[in-house]
mmCIF file of C-alpha atoms in Angstrom:
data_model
loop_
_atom_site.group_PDB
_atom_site.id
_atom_site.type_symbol
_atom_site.label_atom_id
_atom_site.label_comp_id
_atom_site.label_asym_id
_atom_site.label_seq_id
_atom_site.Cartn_x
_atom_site.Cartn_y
_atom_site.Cartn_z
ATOM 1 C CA UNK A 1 84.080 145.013 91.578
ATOM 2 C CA UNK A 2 84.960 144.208 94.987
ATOM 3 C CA UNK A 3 82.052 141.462 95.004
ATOM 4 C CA UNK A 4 84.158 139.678 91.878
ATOM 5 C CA UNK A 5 87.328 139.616 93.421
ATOM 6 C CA UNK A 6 85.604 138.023 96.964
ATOM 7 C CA UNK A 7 84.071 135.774 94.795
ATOM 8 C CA UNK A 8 87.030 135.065 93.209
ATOM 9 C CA UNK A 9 88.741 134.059 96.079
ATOM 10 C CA UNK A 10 85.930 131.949 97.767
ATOM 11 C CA UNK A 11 85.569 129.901 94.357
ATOM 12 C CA UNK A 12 89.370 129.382 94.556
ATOM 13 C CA UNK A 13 89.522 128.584 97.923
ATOM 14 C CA UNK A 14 86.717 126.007 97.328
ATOM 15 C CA UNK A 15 88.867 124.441 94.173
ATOM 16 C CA UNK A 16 91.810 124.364 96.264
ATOM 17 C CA UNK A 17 90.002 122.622 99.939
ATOM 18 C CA UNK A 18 88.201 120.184 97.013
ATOM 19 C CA UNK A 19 91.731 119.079 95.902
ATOM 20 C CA UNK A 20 93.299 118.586 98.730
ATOM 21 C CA UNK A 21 90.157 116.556 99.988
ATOM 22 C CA UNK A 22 90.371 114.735 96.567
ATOM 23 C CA UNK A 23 93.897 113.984 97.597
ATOM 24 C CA UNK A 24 93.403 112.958 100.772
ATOM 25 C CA UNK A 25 90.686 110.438 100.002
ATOM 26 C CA UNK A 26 93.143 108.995 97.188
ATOM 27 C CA UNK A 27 95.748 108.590 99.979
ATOM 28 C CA UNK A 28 93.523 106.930 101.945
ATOM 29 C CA UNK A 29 91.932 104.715 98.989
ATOM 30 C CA UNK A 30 96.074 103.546 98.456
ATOM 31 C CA UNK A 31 96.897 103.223 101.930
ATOM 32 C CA UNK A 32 93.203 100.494 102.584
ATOM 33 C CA UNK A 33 94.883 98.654 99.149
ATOM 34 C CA UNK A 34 97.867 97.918 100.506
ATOM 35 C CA UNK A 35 97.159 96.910 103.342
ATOM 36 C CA UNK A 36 94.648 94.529 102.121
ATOM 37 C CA UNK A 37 97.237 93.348 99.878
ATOM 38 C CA UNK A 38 99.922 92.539 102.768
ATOM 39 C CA UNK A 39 97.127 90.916 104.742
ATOM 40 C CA UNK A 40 96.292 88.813 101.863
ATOM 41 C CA UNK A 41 100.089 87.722 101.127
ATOM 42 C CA UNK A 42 100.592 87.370 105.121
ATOM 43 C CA UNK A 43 97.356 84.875 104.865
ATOM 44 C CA UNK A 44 98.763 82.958 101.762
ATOM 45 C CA UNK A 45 102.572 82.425 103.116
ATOM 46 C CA UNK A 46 101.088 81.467 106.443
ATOM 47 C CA UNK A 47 99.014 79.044 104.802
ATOM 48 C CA UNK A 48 101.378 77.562 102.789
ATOM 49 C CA UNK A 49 104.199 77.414 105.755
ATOM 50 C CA UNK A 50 101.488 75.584 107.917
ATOM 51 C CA UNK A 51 98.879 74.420 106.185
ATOM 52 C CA UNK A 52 98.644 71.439 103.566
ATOM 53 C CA UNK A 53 99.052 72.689 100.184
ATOM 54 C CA UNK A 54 100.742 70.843 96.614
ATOM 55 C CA UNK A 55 101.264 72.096 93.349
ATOM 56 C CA UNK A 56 98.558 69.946 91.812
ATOM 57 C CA UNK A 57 95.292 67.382 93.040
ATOM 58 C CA UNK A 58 95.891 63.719 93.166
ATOM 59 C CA UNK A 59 96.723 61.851 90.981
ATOM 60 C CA UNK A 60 99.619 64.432 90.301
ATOM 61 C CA UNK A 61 102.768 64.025 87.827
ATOM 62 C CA UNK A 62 106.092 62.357 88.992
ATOM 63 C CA UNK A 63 108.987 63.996 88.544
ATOM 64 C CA UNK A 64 112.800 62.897 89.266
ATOM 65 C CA UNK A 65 114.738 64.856 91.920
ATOM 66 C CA UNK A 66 117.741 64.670 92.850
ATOM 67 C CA UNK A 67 119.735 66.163 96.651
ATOM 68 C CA UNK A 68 123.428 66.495 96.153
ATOM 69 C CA UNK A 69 126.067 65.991 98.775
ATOM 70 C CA UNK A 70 126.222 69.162 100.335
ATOM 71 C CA UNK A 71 122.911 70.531 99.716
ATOM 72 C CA UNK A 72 121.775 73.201 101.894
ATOM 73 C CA UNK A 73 117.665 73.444 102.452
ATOM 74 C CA UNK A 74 117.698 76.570 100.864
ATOM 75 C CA UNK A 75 119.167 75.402 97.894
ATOM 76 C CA UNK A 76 116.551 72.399 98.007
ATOM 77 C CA UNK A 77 113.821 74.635 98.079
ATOM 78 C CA UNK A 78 114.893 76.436 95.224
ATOM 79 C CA UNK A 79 116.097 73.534 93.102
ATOM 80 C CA UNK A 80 111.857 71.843 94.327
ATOM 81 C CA UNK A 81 110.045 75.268 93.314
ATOM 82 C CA UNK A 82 111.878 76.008 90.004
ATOM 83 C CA UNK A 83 110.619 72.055 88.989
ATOM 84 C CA UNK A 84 107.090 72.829 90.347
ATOM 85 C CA UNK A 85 106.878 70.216 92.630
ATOM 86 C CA UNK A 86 106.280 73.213 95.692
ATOM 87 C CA UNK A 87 104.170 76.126 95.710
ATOM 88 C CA UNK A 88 106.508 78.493 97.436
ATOM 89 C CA UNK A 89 110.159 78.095 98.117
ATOM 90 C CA UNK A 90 110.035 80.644 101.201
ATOM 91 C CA UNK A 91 107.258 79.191 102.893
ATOM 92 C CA UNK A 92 108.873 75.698 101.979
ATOM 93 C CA UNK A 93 112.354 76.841 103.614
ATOM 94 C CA UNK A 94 110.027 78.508 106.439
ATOM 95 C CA UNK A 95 108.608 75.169 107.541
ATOM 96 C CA UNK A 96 111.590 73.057 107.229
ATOM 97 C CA UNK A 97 113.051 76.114 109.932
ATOM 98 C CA UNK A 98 110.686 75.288 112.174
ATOM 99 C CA UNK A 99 111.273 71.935 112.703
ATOM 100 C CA UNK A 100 113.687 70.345 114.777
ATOM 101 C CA UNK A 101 117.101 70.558 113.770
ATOM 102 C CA UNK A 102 117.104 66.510 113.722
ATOM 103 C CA UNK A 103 114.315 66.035 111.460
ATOM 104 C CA UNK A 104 115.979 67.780 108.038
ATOM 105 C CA UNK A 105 118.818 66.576 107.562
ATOM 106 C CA UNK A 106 119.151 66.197 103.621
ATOM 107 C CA UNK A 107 119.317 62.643 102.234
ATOM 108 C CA UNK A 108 121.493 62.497 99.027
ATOM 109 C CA UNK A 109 119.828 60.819 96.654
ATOM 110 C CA UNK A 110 117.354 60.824 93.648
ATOM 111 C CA UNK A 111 113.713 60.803 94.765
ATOM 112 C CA UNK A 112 110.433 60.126 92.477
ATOM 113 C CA UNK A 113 108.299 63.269 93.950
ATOM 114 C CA UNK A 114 104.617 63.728 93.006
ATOM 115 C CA UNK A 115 102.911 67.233 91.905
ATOM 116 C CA UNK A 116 100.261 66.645 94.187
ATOM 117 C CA UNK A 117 102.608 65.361 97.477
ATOM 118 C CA UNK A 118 102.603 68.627 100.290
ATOM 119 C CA UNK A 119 105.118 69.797 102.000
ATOM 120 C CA UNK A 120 105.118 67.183 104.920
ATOM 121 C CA UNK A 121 105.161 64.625 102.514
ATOM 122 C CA UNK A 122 108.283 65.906 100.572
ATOM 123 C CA UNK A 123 110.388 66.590 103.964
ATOM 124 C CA UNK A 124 109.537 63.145 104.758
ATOM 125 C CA UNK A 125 110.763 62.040 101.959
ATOM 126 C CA UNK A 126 113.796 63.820 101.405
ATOM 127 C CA UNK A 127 114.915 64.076 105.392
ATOM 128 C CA UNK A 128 116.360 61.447 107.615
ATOM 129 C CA UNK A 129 113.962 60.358 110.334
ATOM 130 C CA UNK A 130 115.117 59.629 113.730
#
């Protein structure tokens, strides 16, 4: 009888150090997804802030755009990704950050922007250059 209940106990014990090694390795298996999937969104903004990306290849579609009096980039940005003419609006906003102060200021004005124009080629287009 006193075999059983010692048995009893090691087979528990067993079920219970499986679980929490079950566990443990499931933690582990979450924590390696995430980061992967951080690294992988850290890799695409990074690539869209500083590489050359556009919505579509050449030859593109035009599209009409307009910057208002009193525009702020941000607002540009927004306005250029909800007509899919940008990939990103935070990497868009990012870039135009990192430039010099002098080199985006807003043009008012309607614009003929391409699908298939990046992100340099928009600023340029939309900015006055010095």
């Amino acid at each position: 009888m006193k075999d059983k209940a010692e048995e009893k106990i090691v087979v528990v014990q067993l079920l219970h150090r499986s679980a929490i090694l079950i566990m443990e390795m499931m933690l582990v298996g979450l924590v390696c997804y995430a980061i992967w999937n951080c690294c992988q969104a850290g890799y695409r903004f990074c690539y869209e802030t500083f590489g050359s990306v556009a919505v579509s290849e050449t030859p593109g579609e035009n599209r009409m755009f307009q910057v208002r009096e009193g525009d702020t980039m941000y607002q540009v940005a927004k306005r250029l990704a909800k007509e899919d003419l940008i990939v990103g609006r935070f990497s868009f906003y990012a870039r135009t950050t990192l430039m010099e102060r002098e080199q985006i200021r807003l043009r008012p004005g309607s614009y003929v922007l391409n699908t298939s124009m990046d992100y340099q080629e928009i600023i340029d287009r939309l900015t006055i250059s010095d």
